[in-house]
Short mmCIF file of C-alpha atoms in Angstrom, two decimals:
data_model
loop_
_atom_site.label_atom_id
_atom_site.label_comp_id
_atom_site.label_asym_id
_atom_site.label_seq_id
_atom_site.Cartn_x
_atom_site.Cartn_y
_atom_site.Cartn_z
CA UNK A 1 17.91 -8.23 -9.20
CA UNK A 2 15.26 -7.27 -6.67
CA UNK A 3 12.72 -4.59 -7.54
CA UNK A 4 13.12 -1.78 -5.03
CA UNK A 5 10.58 1.03 -5.31
CA UNK A 6 11.30 4.56 -4.09
CA UNK A 7 8.33 6.92 -3.73
CA UNK A 8 9.11 10.64 -3.81
CA UNK A 9 6.08 12.24 -2.15
CA UNK A 10 6.97 15.93 -2.33
CA UNK A 11 3.49 16.65 -3.71
CA UNK A 12 1.75 14.20 -1.39
CA UNK A 13 0.20 10.91 -2.45
CA UNK A 14 -3.23 9.63 -3.37
CA UNK A 15 -4.62 6.43 -4.82
CA UNK A 16 -4.95 7.64 -8.40
CA UNK A 17 -1.48 9.17 -8.35
CA UNK A 18 -0.06 5.87 -7.11
CA UNK A 19 -1.80 3.81 -9.80
CA UNK A 20 -0.66 6.22 -12.51
CA UNK A 21 2.97 6.19 -11.35
CA UNK A 22 3.03 2.37 -11.34
CA UNK A 23 1.51 2.23 -14.82
CA UNK A 24 4.17 4.69 -15.96
CA UNK A 25 6.81 2.36 -14.50
CA UNK A 26 5.53 -0.39 -16.75
CA UNK A 27 2.72 -2.16 -14.90
CA UNK A 28 0.57 -3.94 -17.48
CA UNK A 29 -2.61 -2.14 -18.55
CA UNK A 30 -3.89 -5.44 -19.89
CA UNK A 31 -3.47 -7.17 -16.53
CA UNK A 32 -5.08 -4.22 -14.75
CA UNK A 33 -8.08 -4.10 -17.10
CA UNK A 34 -8.62 -7.84 -16.70
CA UNK A 35 -8.49 -7.54 -12.92
CA UNK A 36 -10.88 -4.59 -12.72
CA UNK A 37 -13.35 -6.20 -15.14
CA UNK A 38 -13.64 -9.12 -12.69
CA UNK A 39 -14.82 -6.94 -9.79
CA UNK A 40 -18.38 -7.49 -8.63
CA UNK A 41 -18.89 -3.73 -8.66
CA UNK A 42 -20.95 -1.71 -11.13
CA UNK A 43 -21.02 1.90 -12.22
CA UNK A 44 -17.51 2.70 -13.40
CA UNK A 45 -15.03 2.62 -16.24
CA UNK A 46 -11.39 3.66 -16.26
CA UNK A 47 -9.38 5.97 -18.49
CA UNK A 48 -5.59 5.97 -18.74
CA UNK A 49 -3.99 8.89 -20.54
CA UNK A 50 -1.00 11.25 -20.69
CA UNK A 51 -1.16 14.76 -19.24
CA UNK A 52 1.25 17.64 -18.78
CA UNK A 53 2.04 18.93 -15.29
CA UNK A 54 4.09 22.13 -15.40
CA UNK A 55 5.53 20.89 -18.67
CA UNK A 56 6.28 17.41 -17.32
CA UNK A 57 4.75 14.44 -19.11
CA UNK A 58 2.91 12.18 -16.65
CA UNK A 59 0.47 9.28 -16.64
CA UNK A 60 -3.10 9.98 -15.52
CA UNK A 61 -5.47 7.33 -14.13
CA UNK A 62 -9.18 8.12 -13.88
CA UNK A 63 -12.12 6.18 -12.56
CA UNK A 64 -15.16 7.49 -14.44
CA UNK A 65 -18.43 6.96 -12.59
CA UNK A 66 -21.92 6.69 -14.01
CA UNK A 67 -24.65 9.14 -13.04
CA UNK A 68 -25.88 6.98 -10.16
CA UNK A 69 -22.48 6.91 -8.48
CA UNK A 70 -21.31 10.43 -9.37
CA UNK A 71 -20.79 12.58 -6.28
CA UNK A 72 -19.83 15.98 -7.79
CA UNK A 73 -16.80 16.43 -5.58
CA UNK A 74 -15.41 19.06 -7.94
CA UNK A 75 -17.10 21.79 -5.90
CA UNK A 76 -13.99 23.68 -4.80
CA UNK A 77 -16.14 26.41 -3.23
CA UNK A 78 -17.62 23.80 -0.95
CA UNK A 79 -14.26 22.33 0.02
CA UNK A 80 -12.22 25.47 0.55
CA UNK A 81 -14.63 28.41 0.48
CA UNK A 82 -15.16 31.10 -2.13
CA UNK A 83 -12.22 33.30 -1.17
CA UNK A 84 -9.63 30.52 -1.11
CA UNK A 85 -11.05 28.98 -4.23
CA UNK A 86 -10.67 32.24 -6.15
CA UNK A 87 -7.21 32.89 -4.74
CA UNK A 88 -5.60 29.48 -5.03
CA UNK A 89 -7.59 27.62 -7.67
CA UNK A 90 -8.26 30.14 -10.43
CA UNK A 91 -6.95 27.70 -13.00
CA UNK A 92 -9.73 25.28 -12.12
CA UNK A 93 -12.40 27.75 -13.26
CA UNK A 94 -10.91 27.56 -16.75
CA UNK A 95 -9.70 23.94 -16.70
CA UNK A 96 -12.35 22.03 -14.79
CA UNK A 97 -10.71 18.71 -15.65
CA UNK A 98 -7.95 19.57 -13.16
CA UNK A 99 -10.33 20.03 -10.23
CA UNK A 100 -9.50 17.94 -7.20
CA UNK A 101 -12.28 18.02 -4.74
CA UNK A 102 -12.33 14.52 -3.38
CA UNK A 103 -9.11 14.17 -1.49
CA UNK A 104 -7.61 12.23 -4.32
CA UNK A 105 -7.11 14.97 -6.84
CA UNK A 106 -9.91 13.91 -9.16
CA UNK A 107 -11.75 15.91 -11.75
CA UNK A 108 -15.47 16.62 -11.99
CA UNK A 109 -16.15 13.21 -13.47
CA UNK A 110 -14.19 11.16 -11.01
CA UNK A 111 -14.00 10.34 -7.34
CA UNK A 112 -10.63 8.74 -6.72
CA UNK A 113 -9.60 7.92 -3.19
CA UNK A 114 -12.71 9.42 -1.77
CA UNK A 115 -12.30 7.45 1.39
CA UNK A 116 -12.47 9.20 4.73
CA UNK A 117 -15.31 10.55 6.81
CA UNK A 118 -15.11 14.15 5.59
CA UNK A 119 -17.83 13.23 3.12
CA UNK A 120 -18.28 15.60 0.21
CA UNK A 121 -21.17 13.59 -1.18
CA UNK A 122 -23.78 16.00 0.10
CA UNK A 123 -26.09 15.66 -2.88
CA UNK A 124 -26.18 11.94 -3.69
CA UNK A 125 -26.76 8.64 -1.94
CA UNK A 126 -24.17 5.88 -2.23
CA UNK A 127 -23.89 2.34 -0.96
CA UNK A 128 -22.37 2.13 2.50
CA UNK A 129 -20.07 -0.88 2.52
CA UNK A 130 -18.52 -2.28 5.66
CA UNK A 131 -15.05 -3.79 5.81
CA UNK A 132 -16.41 -7.33 5.44
CA UNK A 133 -18.26 -6.30 2.25
CA UNK A 134 -15.09 -4.88 0.75
CA UNK A 135 -12.99 -7.91 1.68
CA UNK A 136 -15.60 -10.12 0.01
CA UNK A 137 -15.29 -8.08 -3.20
CA UNK A 138 -11.51 -8.44 -3.09
CA UNK A 139 -11.60 -12.17 -2.37
CA UNK A 140 -13.92 -12.79 -5.35
CA UNK A 141 -11.82 -10.74 -7.75
CA UNK A 142 -9.73 -12.46 -10.42
CA UNK A 143 -6.40 -11.26 -9.04
CA UNK A 144 -3.40 -13.00 -7.47
CA UNK A 145 -3.28 -13.96 -3.81
CA UNK A 146 -0.51 -11.44 -3.28
CA UNK A 147 -2.60 -8.63 -4.79
CA UNK A 148 -5.53 -9.63 -2.57
CA UNK A 149 -3.26 -9.54 0.48
CA UNK A 150 -2.00 -6.04 -0.37
CA UNK A 151 -5.51 -4.66 -1.00
CA UNK A 152 -6.96 -6.15 2.19
CA UNK A 153 -4.05 -4.80 4.22
CA UNK A 154 -4.63 -1.29 2.86
CA UNK A 155 -8.32 -1.44 3.75
CA UNK A 156 -7.60 -2.79 7.24
CA UNK A 157 -5.25 0.12 7.93
CA UNK A 158 -7.82 2.55 6.59
CA UNK A 159 -10.61 0.97 8.65
CA UNK A 160 -8.65 1.18 11.89
CA UNK A 161 -7.89 4.85 11.26
CA UNK A 162 -11.54 5.67 10.51
CA UNK A 163 -12.70 3.77 13.58
CA UNK A 164 -10.25 5.67 15.77
CA UNK A 165 -11.22 9.03 14.26
CA UNK A 166 -14.92 8.46 14.90
CA UNK A 167 -14.77 6.59 18.17
CA UNK A 168 -16.35 3.34 16.96
CA UNK A 169 -15.17 -0.24 16.47
CA UNK A 170 -13.82 -1.28 13.09
CA UNK A 171 -16.88 -3.50 12.60
CA UNK A 172 -19.11 -0.43 12.96
CA UNK A 173 -17.26 1.62 10.36
CA UNK A 174 -19.24 2.09 7.18
CA UNK A 175 -16.88 3.21 4.48
CA UNK A 176 -18.96 6.01 3.03
CA UNK A 177 -16.06 6.96 0.81
CA UNK A 178 -13.60 4.09 1.02
CA UNK A 179 -16.41 1.70 0.20
CA UNK A 180 -17.48 3.79 -2.78
CA UNK A 181 -16.90 2.34 -6.21
CA UNK A 182 -14.03 4.62 -7.19
CA UNK A 183 -12.03 4.02 -4.01
CA UNK A 184 -12.39 0.26 -4.26
CA UNK A 185 -11.12 0.46 -7.83
CA UNK A 186 -8.17 2.68 -6.88
CA UNK A 187 -6.96 0.46 -4.05
CA UNK A 188 -7.34 -2.81 -5.93
CA UNK A 189 -5.61 -1.21 -8.93
CA UNK A 190 -2.65 -0.25 -6.73
CA UNK A 191 -2.40 -3.81 -5.40
CA UNK A 192 -2.59 -5.34 -8.89
CA UNK A 193 0.08 -3.00 -10.28
CA UNK A 194 2.46 -3.58 -7.36
CA UNK A 195 2.07 -7.31 -7.80
CA UNK A 196 2.54 -7.09 -11.56
CA UNK A 197 5.80 -5.14 -11.12
CA UNK A 198 6.94 -7.73 -8.54
CA UNK A 199 7.94 -5.06 -6.04
CA UNK A 200 9.89 -6.44 -3.07
CA UNK A 201 11.04 -3.37 -1.16
CA UNK A 202 9.38 0.06 -0.90
CA UNK A 203 11.26 3.09 0.38
CA UNK A 204 9.26 6.15 1.50
CA UNK A 205 11.39 8.64 3.45
CA UNK A 206 8.66 11.24 4.14
CA UNK A 207 5.16 12.37 3.17
CA UNK A 208 4.73 16.04 2.30
CA UNK A 209 1.35 17.35 3.45
CA UNK A 210 -0.50 20.64 3.10
CA UNK A 211 -2.04 22.74 5.85
CA UNK A 212 -5.14 24.74 6.70
CA UNK A 213 -8.70 23.43 6.74
CA UNK A 214 -10.99 21.53 4.43
CA UNK A 215 -14.77 21.45 4.54
CA UNK A 216 -16.78 18.26 5.07
CA UNK A 217 -20.45 17.54 5.78
CA UNK A 218 -19.82 18.21 9.48
CA UNK A 219 -18.00 21.51 8.95
CA UNK A 220 -14.34 22.50 8.68
CA UNK A 221 -11.68 19.99 9.73
CA UNK A 222 -7.91 20.50 9.86
CA UNK A 223 -5.33 19.21 7.40
CA UNK A 224 -3.91 16.59 7.87
CA UNK A 225 -7.39 15.14 8.20
CA UNK A 226 -8.00 12.82 11.18
CA UNK A 227 -7.71 9.55 9.23
CA UNK A 228 -4.32 10.57 7.81
CA UNK A 229 -3.11 11.67 11.26
CA UNK A 230 -4.03 8.30 12.79
CA UNK A 231 -2.43 6.32 9.96
CA UNK A 232 0.78 8.34 10.30
CA UNK A 233 0.82 7.87 14.08
CA UNK A 234 -0.04 4.15 14.04
CA UNK A 235 2.42 3.16 11.34
CA UNK A 236 5.54 5.18 12.11
CA UNK A 237 5.32 7.32 8.98
CA UNK A 238 7.23 10.58 8.74
CA UNK A 239 5.25 13.71 7.89
CA UNK A 240 6.49 17.09 6.69
CA UNK A 241 3.96 19.93 6.75
CA UNK A 242 4.17 22.55 4.02
CA UNK A 243 2.57 25.96 3.49
CA UNK A 244 0.39 24.65 0.67
CA UNK A 245 -3.22 25.34 1.60
CA UNK A 246 -5.00 22.08 0.98
CA UNK A 247 -4.83 18.33 1.40
CA UNK A 248 -1.89 16.65 -0.34
CA UNK A 249 -1.94 13.29 1.45
CA UNK A 250 -5.25 11.46 1.25
CA UNK A 251 -6.21 8.73 3.71
CA UNK A 252 -5.96 6.18 0.93
CA UNK A 253 -2.53 7.48 -0.03
CA UNK A 254 -1.35 7.28 3.59
CA UNK A 255 -2.81 3.77 3.98
CA UNK A 256 -1.04 2.60 0.82
CA UNK A 257 2.30 3.82 2.16
CA UNK A 258 1.64 2.26 5.58
CA UNK A 259 0.79 -1.08 3.96
CA UNK A 260 3.73 -1.37 1.59
CA UNK A 261 6.64 0.63 3.08
CA UNK A 262 9.59 -1.51 4.11
CA UNK A 263 12.14 1.25 4.70
CA UNK A 264 12.33 5.01 5.09
CA UNK A 265 16.02 5.37 4.25
CA UNK A 266 17.53 5.39 0.80
CA UNK A 267 20.80 3.50 0.32
CA UNK A 268 23.92 5.66 0.38
CA UNK A 269 24.48 5.05 -3.32
CA UNK A 270 22.02 3.75 -5.85
CA UNK A 271 21.26 3.77 -9.55
CA UNK A 272 17.84 4.50 -11.08
CA UNK A 273 16.54 1.75 -13.33
CA UNK A 274 13.24 3.37 -14.30
CA UNK A 275 11.08 6.42 -13.43
CA UNK A 276 7.29 6.75 -13.38
CA UNK A 277 5.30 9.97 -12.97
CA UNK A 278 1.71 9.79 -11.73
CA UNK A 279 -0.46 12.89 -12.14
CA UNK A 280 -2.74 14.35 -9.50
CA UNK A 281 -5.78 16.39 -10.42
CA UNK A 282 -4.99 19.65 -8.63
CA UNK A 283 -2.88 22.46 -9.98
CA UNK A 284 -0.60 24.24 -7.54
CA UNK A 285 2.55 26.28 -8.01
CA UNK A 286 4.39 22.99 -7.62
CA UNK A 287 3.33 20.21 -9.99
CA UNK A 288 0.91 17.69 -8.52
CA UNK A 289 2.84 14.52 -9.34
CA UNK A 290 4.04 11.40 -7.57
CA UNK A 291 7.45 10.28 -8.78
CA UNK A 292 8.12 6.57 -8.41
CA UNK A 293 11.54 5.08 -9.15
CA UNK A 294 12.84 1.55 -9.46
CA UNK A 295 16.29 1.75 -7.90
CA UNK A 296 19.25 -0.55 -7.39
CA UNK A 297 21.58 -0.20 -4.45
CA UNK A 298 25.30 -0.16 -5.22
CA UNK A 299 25.74 -2.65 -2.38
CA UNK A 300 22.57 -4.73 -2.52
CA UNK A 301 24.12 -7.81 -0.95
CA UNK A 302 24.31 -6.21 2.50
CA UNK A 303 21.82 -4.49 4.71
CA UNK A 304 20.86 -4.12 8.37
CA UNK A 305 18.02 -5.58 10.37
CA UNK A 306 17.06 -5.49 14.04
CA UNK A 307 16.35 -8.57 16.16
CA UNK A 308 13.85 -8.19 18.99
CA UNK A 309 13.99 -10.91 21.64
CA UNK A 310 11.93 -11.66 24.73
CA UNK A 311 11.41 -14.66 27.05
CA UNK A 312 7.81 -15.40 27.98
CA UNK A 313 6.82 -18.02 30.57
CA UNK A 314 3.23 -17.10 31.45
CA UNK A 315 1.48 -16.61 28.11
CA UNK A 316 -0.90 -19.04 26.40
CA UNK A 317 -0.24 -20.68 23.06
CA UNK A 318 -3.30 -18.97 21.61
CA UNK A 319 -1.96 -15.55 22.59
CA UNK A 320 1.47 -16.33 21.15
CA UNK A 321 -0.08 -17.48 17.88
CA UNK A 322 -2.09 -14.27 17.65
CA UNK A 323 0.87 -12.00 18.37
CA UNK A 324 2.83 -13.72 15.58
CA UNK A 325 0.03 -12.91 13.13
CA UNK A 326 -0.09 -9.29 14.29
CA UNK A 327 3.68 -8.85 14.04
CA UNK A 328 3.83 -10.26 10.51
CA UNK A 329 0.90 -8.11 9.39
CA UNK A 330 2.63 -5.05 10.89
CA UNK A 331 5.74 -5.57 8.78
CA UNK A 332 7.99 -7.98 10.68
CA UNK A 333 10.32 -9.78 8.29
CA UNK A 334 10.23 -12.98 10.35
CA UNK A 335 8.83 -14.20 13.66
CA UNK A 336 9.66 -17.43 15.45
CA UNK A 337 9.56 -19.06 18.89
CA UNK A 338 12.07 -21.34 20.61
CA UNK A 339 11.35 -23.45 23.71
CA UNK A 340 13.64 -22.48 26.59
CA UNK A 341 13.97 -23.10 30.33
CA UNK A 342 14.11 -19.99 32.47
CA UNK A 343 15.08 -19.50 36.11
CA UNK A 344 13.41 -21.83 38.60
CA UNK A 345 13.31 -24.37 35.72
CA UNK A 346 10.22 -22.77 34.21
CA UNK A 347 9.46 -23.94 30.65
CA UNK A 348 8.97 -20.93 28.44
CA UNK A 349 9.26 -19.58 24.92
CA UNK A 350 11.76 -17.14 23.49
CA UNK A 351 10.13 -14.80 20.99
CA UNK A 352 12.38 -13.60 18.17
CA UNK A 353 11.36 -10.92 15.68
CA UNK A 354 13.45 -9.80 12.70
CA UNK A 355 12.45 -6.37 11.41
CA UNK A 356 13.55 -3.14 9.80
CA UNK A 357 14.95 -0.52 12.12
CA UNK A 358 12.12 1.94 11.48
CA UNK A 359 9.54 -0.67 12.55
CA UNK A 360 11.07 -1.38 15.96
CA UNK A 361 8.82 0.90 18.03
CA UNK A 362 5.64 -0.28 16.33
CA UNK A 363 6.50 -3.96 16.78
CA UNK A 364 7.65 -3.49 20.38
CA UNK A 365 4.28 -1.94 21.20
CA UNK A 366 2.52 -4.98 19.75
CA UNK A 367 4.67 -7.35 21.82
CA UNK A 368 3.95 -5.40 25.01
CA UNK A 369 0.24 -5.23 24.23
CA UNK A 370 -0.26 -8.87 23.28
CA UNK A 371 2.12 -10.76 25.61
CA UNK A 372 2.94 -10.71 29.33
CA UNK A 373 6.56 -9.69 28.82
CA UNK A 374 7.89 -6.61 30.60
CA UNK A 375 11.15 -6.32 28.68
CA UNK A 376 12.48 -6.69 25.14
CA UNK A 377 16.09 -7.06 24.08
CA UNK A 378 17.10 -5.62 20.71
CA UNK A 379 20.16 -5.87 18.56
CA UNK A 380 21.07 -4.25 15.25
CA UNK A 381 22.58 -6.80 12.93
CA UNK A 382 24.31 -6.61 9.57
CA UNK A 383 23.33 -9.37 7.18
CA UNK A 384 24.59 -10.55 3.83
CA UNK A 385 21.91 -11.39 1.30
CA UNK A 386 22.07 -12.94 -2.13
CA UNK A 387 21.12 -10.85 -5.11
CA UNK A 388 17.73 -12.02 -6.26
CA UNK A 389 15.07 -11.41 -8.89
CA UNK A 390 11.37 -12.22 -8.91
CA UNK A 391 10.21 -13.64 -12.24
CA UNK A 392 7.10 -15.09 -13.78
CA UNK A 393 7.74 -18.22 -15.81
CA UNK A 394 5.61 -20.54 -17.91
CA UNK A 395 5.60 -24.19 -16.80
CA UNK A 396 3.49 -27.24 -17.49
CA UNK A 397 1.17 -25.99 -14.75
CA UNK A 398 0.84 -22.55 -16.31
CA UNK A 399 2.29 -19.28 -15.06
CA UNK A 400 4.39 -19.57 -11.87
CA UNK A 401 6.19 -16.93 -9.80
CA UNK A 402 9.75 -17.86 -8.85
CA UNK A 403 12.64 -16.20 -7.07
CA UNK A 404 16.07 -16.55 -8.65
CA UNK A 405 19.01 -16.07 -6.31
CA UNK A 406 22.47 -15.55 -7.77
CA UNK A 407 25.58 -17.23 -6.35
CA UNK A 408 29.16 -17.11 -7.60
CA UNK A 409 28.72 -20.68 -8.82
CA UNK A 410 25.44 -19.99 -10.61
CA UNK A 411 21.85 -19.43 -9.66
CA UNK A 412 19.27 -21.11 -7.45
CA UNK A 413 15.52 -21.13 -8.07
CA UNK A 414 12.82 -20.97 -5.39
CA UNK A 415 9.14 -21.23 -6.40
CA UNK A 416 7.01 -18.73 -4.47
CA UNK A 417 4.79 -20.32 -1.82
CA UNK A 418 1.50 -18.67 -2.85
CA UNK A 419 2.07 -19.66 -6.47
CA UNK A 420 2.76 -23.31 -5.53
CA UNK A 421 -0.30 -23.48 -3.27
CA UNK A 422 -2.52 -22.09 -6.00
CA UNK A 423 -1.35 -24.84 -8.36
CA UNK A 424 -1.77 -27.55 -5.69
CA UNK A 425 -5.40 -26.60 -5.20
CA UNK A 426 -6.11 -26.27 -8.91
CA UNK A 427 -4.52 -29.62 -9.91
CA UNK A 428 -5.12 -31.56 -6.67
CA UNK A 429 -1.43 -32.33 -6.24
CA UNK A 430 0.86 -32.34 -3.22
CA UNK A 431 3.07 -29.39 -2.38
CA UNK A 432 6.29 -31.39 -2.74
CA UNK A 433 5.30 -32.79 -6.14
CA UNK A 434 4.46 -29.37 -7.55
CA UNK A 435 7.56 -27.76 -6.03
CA UNK A 436 9.95 -30.36 -7.42
CA UNK A 437 8.38 -30.31 -10.90
CA UNK A 438 8.75 -26.53 -11.06
CA UNK A 439 12.38 -26.77 -9.92
CA UNK A 440 13.09 -29.40 -12.56
CA UNK A 441 11.44 -27.43 -15.36
CA UNK A 442 13.27 -24.25 -14.36
CA UNK A 443 16.53 -26.20 -14.51
CA UNK A 444 15.69 -27.39 -18.00
CA UNK A 445 14.92 -23.83 -19.04
CA UNK A 446 11.46 -22.26 -19.11
CA UNK A 447 10.05 -19.28 -20.95
CA UNK A 448 9.72 -16.02 -19.10
CA UNK A 449 6.22 -14.55 -19.20
#
């Protein structure tokens, strides 16, 4: 059965909350520790614990920084001002471990998700990493290709939002906060946990956000902060503003949702397989928690997709190749071209894009921007899909990720492409040889990891 994740963001979302909720769902702490210990980044350690939020037991994920990297973002007076601090955050004066001053609900020892330009690090100097520096760290990490892809996608979304907010190119953006040690750890941890849980679909109906203003080094800025606003606008996310005075959705939290969301509508009927609660670091009247659920639709073998179609006769092959990459990165389920002859016998290509309904506008904009077409046809289509389950199995090559699809007559096994390629490179074997050996061993029966 496929792993469908539903994120209930009534208290917002941040990087540390996301990691904690995934760990509570069963993501392996051992796998996460191994991944984070491989990072070419110094100055941190992590702590995973249980906390109580309004009487609810939740998982808490902390990135603990050393003195050199500490930024003292627990200064609630600085963020919200003396009057608001006394009125809304009295509990923090007595329980300083619940302070959230860094846009990711972290305490006075931690700086989770401290990623956008409203820099609260007004007392300490930190490394300023550009996007290329961060991608290099991710590429060198001992994590799966899928986890690397997720982490890089999150940072790309974040970088574009920061560049837009500050009127510079993405290459000029120095991630004062995103590039900080704690934020790198948070985002890579999210990617590793998602990969470990083998999540296929992610449903996020809406993000609940606070209101008012928050202080940064340049003065007061409105909530939602600019980076969050741009991420929401650029990625077709739905936002619901509340009366809570403060920031509930961090830029990292918004970027995570933008990178992994596949749907914003829950199935009409579903069952809950497992629940995970991830704790935030602020204390409001409502508990600061992110609830993540693994759900199973009552009718998983059917769903709806939209097909976008356009004929293009005056666009170069290079441009068409680039638009395919952009569409796939933006969430298209599939993209392909077919050679056609148009009126006046002009040779051309028909572009076909299969996508979720909520991604139509975003993908149409990319097609209009990157091709010469002036019109796009679209059609909502019902499809029947086989029930499937992603598994990790042990083979003669080591651990392999496979997809098992279930038919009335039995099951069919498909080795995952990235997993096969990784083995091909490691053992210097052809794709077909590796693929067929895995299929054969799965048919003979292999041990699940």
